[in-house]
mmCIF file with all atom_site columns, C-alpha atoms in Angstrom:
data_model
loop_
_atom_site.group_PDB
_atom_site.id
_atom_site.type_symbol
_atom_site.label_atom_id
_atom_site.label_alt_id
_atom_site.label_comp_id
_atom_site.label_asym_id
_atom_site.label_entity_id
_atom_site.label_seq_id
_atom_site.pdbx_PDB_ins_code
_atom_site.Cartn_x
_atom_site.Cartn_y
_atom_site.Cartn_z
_atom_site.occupancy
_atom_site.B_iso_or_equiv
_atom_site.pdbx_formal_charge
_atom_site.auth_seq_id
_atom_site.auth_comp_id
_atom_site.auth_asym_id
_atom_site.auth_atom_id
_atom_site.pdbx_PDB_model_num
ATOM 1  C CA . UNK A 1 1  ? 74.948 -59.195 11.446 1.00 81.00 ? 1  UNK A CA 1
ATOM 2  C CA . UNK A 1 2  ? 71.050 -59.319 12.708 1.00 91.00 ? 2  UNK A CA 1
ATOM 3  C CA . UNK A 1 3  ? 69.741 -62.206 14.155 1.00 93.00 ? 3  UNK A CA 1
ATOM 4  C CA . UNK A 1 4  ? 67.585 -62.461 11.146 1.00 93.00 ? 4  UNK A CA 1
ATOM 5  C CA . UNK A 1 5  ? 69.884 -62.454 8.905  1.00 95.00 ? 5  UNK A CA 1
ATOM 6  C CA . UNK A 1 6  ? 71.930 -65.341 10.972 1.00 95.00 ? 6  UNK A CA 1
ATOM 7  C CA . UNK A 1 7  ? 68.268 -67.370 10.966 1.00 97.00 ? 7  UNK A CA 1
ATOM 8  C CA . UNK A 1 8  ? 68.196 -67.119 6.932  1.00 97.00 ? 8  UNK A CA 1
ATOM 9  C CA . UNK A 1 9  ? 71.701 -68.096 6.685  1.00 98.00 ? 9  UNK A CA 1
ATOM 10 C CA . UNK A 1 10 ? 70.641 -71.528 8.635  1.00 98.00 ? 10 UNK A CA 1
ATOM 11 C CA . UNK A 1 11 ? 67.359 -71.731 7.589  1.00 98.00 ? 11 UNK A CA 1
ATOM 12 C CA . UNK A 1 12 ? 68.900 -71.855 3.852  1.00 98.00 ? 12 UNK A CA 1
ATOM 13 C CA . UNK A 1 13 ? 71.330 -73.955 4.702  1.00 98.00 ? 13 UNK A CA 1
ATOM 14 C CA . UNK A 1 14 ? 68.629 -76.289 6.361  1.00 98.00 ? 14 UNK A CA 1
ATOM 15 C CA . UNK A 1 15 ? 66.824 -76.138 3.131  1.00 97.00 ? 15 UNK A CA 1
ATOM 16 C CA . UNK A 1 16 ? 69.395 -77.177 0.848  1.00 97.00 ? 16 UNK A CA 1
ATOM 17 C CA . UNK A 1 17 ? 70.491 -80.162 3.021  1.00 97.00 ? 17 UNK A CA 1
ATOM 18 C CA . UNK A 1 18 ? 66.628 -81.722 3.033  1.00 96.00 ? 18 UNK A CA 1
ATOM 19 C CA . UNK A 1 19 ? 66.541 -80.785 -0.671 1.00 96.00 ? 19 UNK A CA 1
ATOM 20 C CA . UNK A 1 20 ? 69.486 -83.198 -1.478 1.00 95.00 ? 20 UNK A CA 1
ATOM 21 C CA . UNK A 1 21 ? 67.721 -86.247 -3.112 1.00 93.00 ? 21 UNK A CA 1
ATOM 22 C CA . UNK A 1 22 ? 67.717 -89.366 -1.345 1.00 94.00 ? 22 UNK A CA 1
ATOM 23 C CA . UNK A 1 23 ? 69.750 -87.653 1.810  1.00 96.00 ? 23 UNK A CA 1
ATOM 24 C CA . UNK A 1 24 ? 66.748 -84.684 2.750  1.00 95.00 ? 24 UNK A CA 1
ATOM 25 C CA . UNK A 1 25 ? 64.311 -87.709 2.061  1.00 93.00 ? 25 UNK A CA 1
ATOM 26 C CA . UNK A 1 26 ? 65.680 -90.108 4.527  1.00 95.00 ? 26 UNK A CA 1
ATOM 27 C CA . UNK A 1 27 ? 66.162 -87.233 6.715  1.00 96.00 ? 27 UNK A CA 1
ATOM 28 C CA . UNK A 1 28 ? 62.707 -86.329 6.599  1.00 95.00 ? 28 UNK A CA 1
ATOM 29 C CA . UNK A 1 29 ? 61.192 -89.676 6.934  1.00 94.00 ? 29 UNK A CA 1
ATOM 30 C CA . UNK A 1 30 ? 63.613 -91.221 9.119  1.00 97.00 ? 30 UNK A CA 1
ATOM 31 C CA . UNK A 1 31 ? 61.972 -88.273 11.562 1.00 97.00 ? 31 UNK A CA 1
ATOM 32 C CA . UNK A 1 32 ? 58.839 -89.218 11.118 1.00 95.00 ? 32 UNK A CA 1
ATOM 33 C CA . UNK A 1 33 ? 58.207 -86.067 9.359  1.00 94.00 ? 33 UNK A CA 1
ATOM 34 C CA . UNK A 1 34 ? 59.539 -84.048 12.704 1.00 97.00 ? 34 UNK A CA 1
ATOM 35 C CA . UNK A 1 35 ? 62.235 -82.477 10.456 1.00 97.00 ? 35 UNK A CA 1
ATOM 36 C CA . UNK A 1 36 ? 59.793 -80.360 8.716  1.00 96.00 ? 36 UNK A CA 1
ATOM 37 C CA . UNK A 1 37 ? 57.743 -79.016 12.049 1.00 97.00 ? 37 UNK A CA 1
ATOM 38 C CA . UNK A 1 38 ? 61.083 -78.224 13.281 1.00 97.00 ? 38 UNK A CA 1
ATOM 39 C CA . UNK A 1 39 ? 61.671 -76.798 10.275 1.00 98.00 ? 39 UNK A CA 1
ATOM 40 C CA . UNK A 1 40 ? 58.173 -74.837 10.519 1.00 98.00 ? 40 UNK A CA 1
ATOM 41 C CA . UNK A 1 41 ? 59.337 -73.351 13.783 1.00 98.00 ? 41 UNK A CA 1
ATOM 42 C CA . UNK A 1 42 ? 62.380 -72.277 13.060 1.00 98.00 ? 42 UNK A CA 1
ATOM 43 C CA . UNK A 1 43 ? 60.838 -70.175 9.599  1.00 98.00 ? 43 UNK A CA 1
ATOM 44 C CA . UNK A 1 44 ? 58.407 -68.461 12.079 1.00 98.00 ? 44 UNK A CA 1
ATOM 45 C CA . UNK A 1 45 ? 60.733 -67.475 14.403 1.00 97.00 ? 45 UNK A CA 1
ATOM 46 C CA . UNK A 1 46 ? 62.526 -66.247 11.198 1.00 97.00 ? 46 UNK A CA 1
ATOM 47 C CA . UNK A 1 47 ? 59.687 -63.968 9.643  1.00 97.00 ? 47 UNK A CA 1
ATOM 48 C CA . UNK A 1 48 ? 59.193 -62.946 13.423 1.00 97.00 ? 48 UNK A CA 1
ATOM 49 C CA . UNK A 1 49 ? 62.744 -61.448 14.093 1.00 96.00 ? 49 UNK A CA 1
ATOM 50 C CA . UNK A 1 50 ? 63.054 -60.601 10.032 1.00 96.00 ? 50 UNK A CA 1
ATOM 51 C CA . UNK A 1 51 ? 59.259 -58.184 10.921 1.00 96.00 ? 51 UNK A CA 1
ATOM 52 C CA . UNK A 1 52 ? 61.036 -56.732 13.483 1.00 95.00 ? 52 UNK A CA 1
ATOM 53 C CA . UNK A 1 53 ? 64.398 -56.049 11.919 1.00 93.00 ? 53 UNK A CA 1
ATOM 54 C CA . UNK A 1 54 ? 62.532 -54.903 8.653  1.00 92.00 ? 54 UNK A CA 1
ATOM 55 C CA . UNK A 1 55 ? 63.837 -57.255 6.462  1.00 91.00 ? 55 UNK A CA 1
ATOM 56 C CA . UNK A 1 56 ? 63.245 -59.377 4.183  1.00 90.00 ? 56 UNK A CA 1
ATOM 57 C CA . UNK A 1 57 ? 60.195 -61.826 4.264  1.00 95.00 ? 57 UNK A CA 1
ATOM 58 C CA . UNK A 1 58 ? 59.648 -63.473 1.287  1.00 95.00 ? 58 UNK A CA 1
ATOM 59 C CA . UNK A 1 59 ? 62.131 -66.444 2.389  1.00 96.00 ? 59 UNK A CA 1
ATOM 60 C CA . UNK A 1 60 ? 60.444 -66.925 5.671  1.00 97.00 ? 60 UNK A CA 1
ATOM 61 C CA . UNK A 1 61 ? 57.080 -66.851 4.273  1.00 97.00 ? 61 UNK A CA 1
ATOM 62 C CA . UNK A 1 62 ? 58.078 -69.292 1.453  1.00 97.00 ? 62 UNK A CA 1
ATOM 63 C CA . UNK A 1 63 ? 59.829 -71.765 4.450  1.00 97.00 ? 63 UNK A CA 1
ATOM 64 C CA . UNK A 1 64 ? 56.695 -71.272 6.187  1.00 97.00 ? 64 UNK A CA 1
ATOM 65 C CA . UNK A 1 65 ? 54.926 -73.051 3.025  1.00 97.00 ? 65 UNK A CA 1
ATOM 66 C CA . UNK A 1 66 ? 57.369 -75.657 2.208  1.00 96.00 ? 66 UNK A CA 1
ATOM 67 C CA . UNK A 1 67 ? 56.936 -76.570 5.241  1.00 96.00 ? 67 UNK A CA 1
ATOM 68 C CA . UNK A 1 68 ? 53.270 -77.837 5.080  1.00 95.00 ? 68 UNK A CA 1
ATOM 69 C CA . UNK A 1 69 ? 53.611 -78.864 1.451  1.00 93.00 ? 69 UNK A CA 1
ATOM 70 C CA . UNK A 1 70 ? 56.841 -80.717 1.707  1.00 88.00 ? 70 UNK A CA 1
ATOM 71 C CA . UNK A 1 71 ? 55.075 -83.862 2.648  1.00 87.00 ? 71 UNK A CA 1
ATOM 72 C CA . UNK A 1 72 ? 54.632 -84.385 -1.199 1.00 90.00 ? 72 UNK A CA 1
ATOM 73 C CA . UNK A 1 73 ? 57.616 -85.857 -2.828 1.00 86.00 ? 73 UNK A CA 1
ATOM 74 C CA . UNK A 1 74 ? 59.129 -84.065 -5.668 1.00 92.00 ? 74 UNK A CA 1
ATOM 75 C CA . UNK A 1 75 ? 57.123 -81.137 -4.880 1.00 95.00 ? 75 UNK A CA 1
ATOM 76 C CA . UNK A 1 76 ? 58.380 -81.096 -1.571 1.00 93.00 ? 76 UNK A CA 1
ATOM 77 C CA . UNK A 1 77 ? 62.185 -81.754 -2.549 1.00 94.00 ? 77 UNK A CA 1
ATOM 78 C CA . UNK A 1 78 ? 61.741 -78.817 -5.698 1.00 96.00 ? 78 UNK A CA 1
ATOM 79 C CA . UNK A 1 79 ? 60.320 -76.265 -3.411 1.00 97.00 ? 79 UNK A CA 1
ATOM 80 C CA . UNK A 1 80 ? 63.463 -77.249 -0.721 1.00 97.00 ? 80 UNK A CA 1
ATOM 81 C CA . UNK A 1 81 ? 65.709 -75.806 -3.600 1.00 97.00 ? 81 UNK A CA 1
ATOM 82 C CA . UNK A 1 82 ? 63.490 -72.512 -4.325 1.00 97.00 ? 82 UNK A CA 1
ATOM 83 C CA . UNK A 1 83 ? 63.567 -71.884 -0.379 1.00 97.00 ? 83 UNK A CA 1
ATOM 84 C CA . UNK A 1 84 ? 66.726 -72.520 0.129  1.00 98.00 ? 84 UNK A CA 1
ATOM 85 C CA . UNK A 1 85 ? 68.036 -70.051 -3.050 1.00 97.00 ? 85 UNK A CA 1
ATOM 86 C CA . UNK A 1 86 ? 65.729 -67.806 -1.963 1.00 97.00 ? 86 UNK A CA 1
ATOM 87 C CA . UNK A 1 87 ? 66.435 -67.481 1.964  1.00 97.00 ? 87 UNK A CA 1
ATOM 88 C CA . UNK A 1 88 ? 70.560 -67.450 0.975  1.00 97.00 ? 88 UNK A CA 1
ATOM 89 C CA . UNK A 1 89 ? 70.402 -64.405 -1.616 1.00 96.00 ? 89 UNK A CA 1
ATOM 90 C CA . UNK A 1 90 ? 68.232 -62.937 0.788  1.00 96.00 ? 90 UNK A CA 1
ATOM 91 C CA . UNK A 1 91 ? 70.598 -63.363 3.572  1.00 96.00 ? 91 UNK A CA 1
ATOM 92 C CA . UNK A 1 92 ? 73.612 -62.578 1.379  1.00 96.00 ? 92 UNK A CA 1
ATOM 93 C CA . UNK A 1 93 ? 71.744 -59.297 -0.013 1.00 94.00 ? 93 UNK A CA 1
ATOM 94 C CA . UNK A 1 94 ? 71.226 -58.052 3.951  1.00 93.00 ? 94 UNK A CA 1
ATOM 95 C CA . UNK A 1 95 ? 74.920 -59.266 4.803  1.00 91.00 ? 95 UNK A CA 1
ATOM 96 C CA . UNK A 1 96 ? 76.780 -56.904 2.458  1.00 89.00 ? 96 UNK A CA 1
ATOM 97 C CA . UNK A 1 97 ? 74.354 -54.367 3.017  1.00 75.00 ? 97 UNK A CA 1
#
């Protein structure tokens, strides 16, 4: 398995853990909102290693967004679920491939 693939299977998972109701909430602002830079880094280095490993990039790129916009509730917690779907069929797709 790539590295990239191994970053979308935890970015994913990330992503479906802070899209939990009440739990990814209180995860994100019990960090002060740290949880989603750290989730912005860890996307990047993501759609960096997927570039180079020519996979893949719509997961990353989508991470990259939900990122920044995940500050607004509801939004935020509905585009944790379309990340997270989207980075593990992604990652599944490259793993039996």
């Amino acid at each position: 398995m790539r590295i990239s693939t191994g970053m979308k299977w935890l970015t994913g998972l990330c992503e479906v853990v802070l899209g939990i109701p009440f739990i990814g909430a209180s995860i994100i602002i019990g960090s002060g909102w740290s949880a989603l830079g750290v989730m912005l880094i860890l996307h990047a280095i993501t759609l960096i290693l997927s570039i180079r490993d020519m996979e893949g990039k719509g997961g990353p790129i989508l991470g990259l967004v939900t990122s920044v916009v995940g500050l607004i509730p509801f939004v935020g917690m509905v585009l944790h679920w379309i990340t997270s779907i989207t980075l593990l069929i992604s990652a599944y797709r490259e793993t039996t491939h």
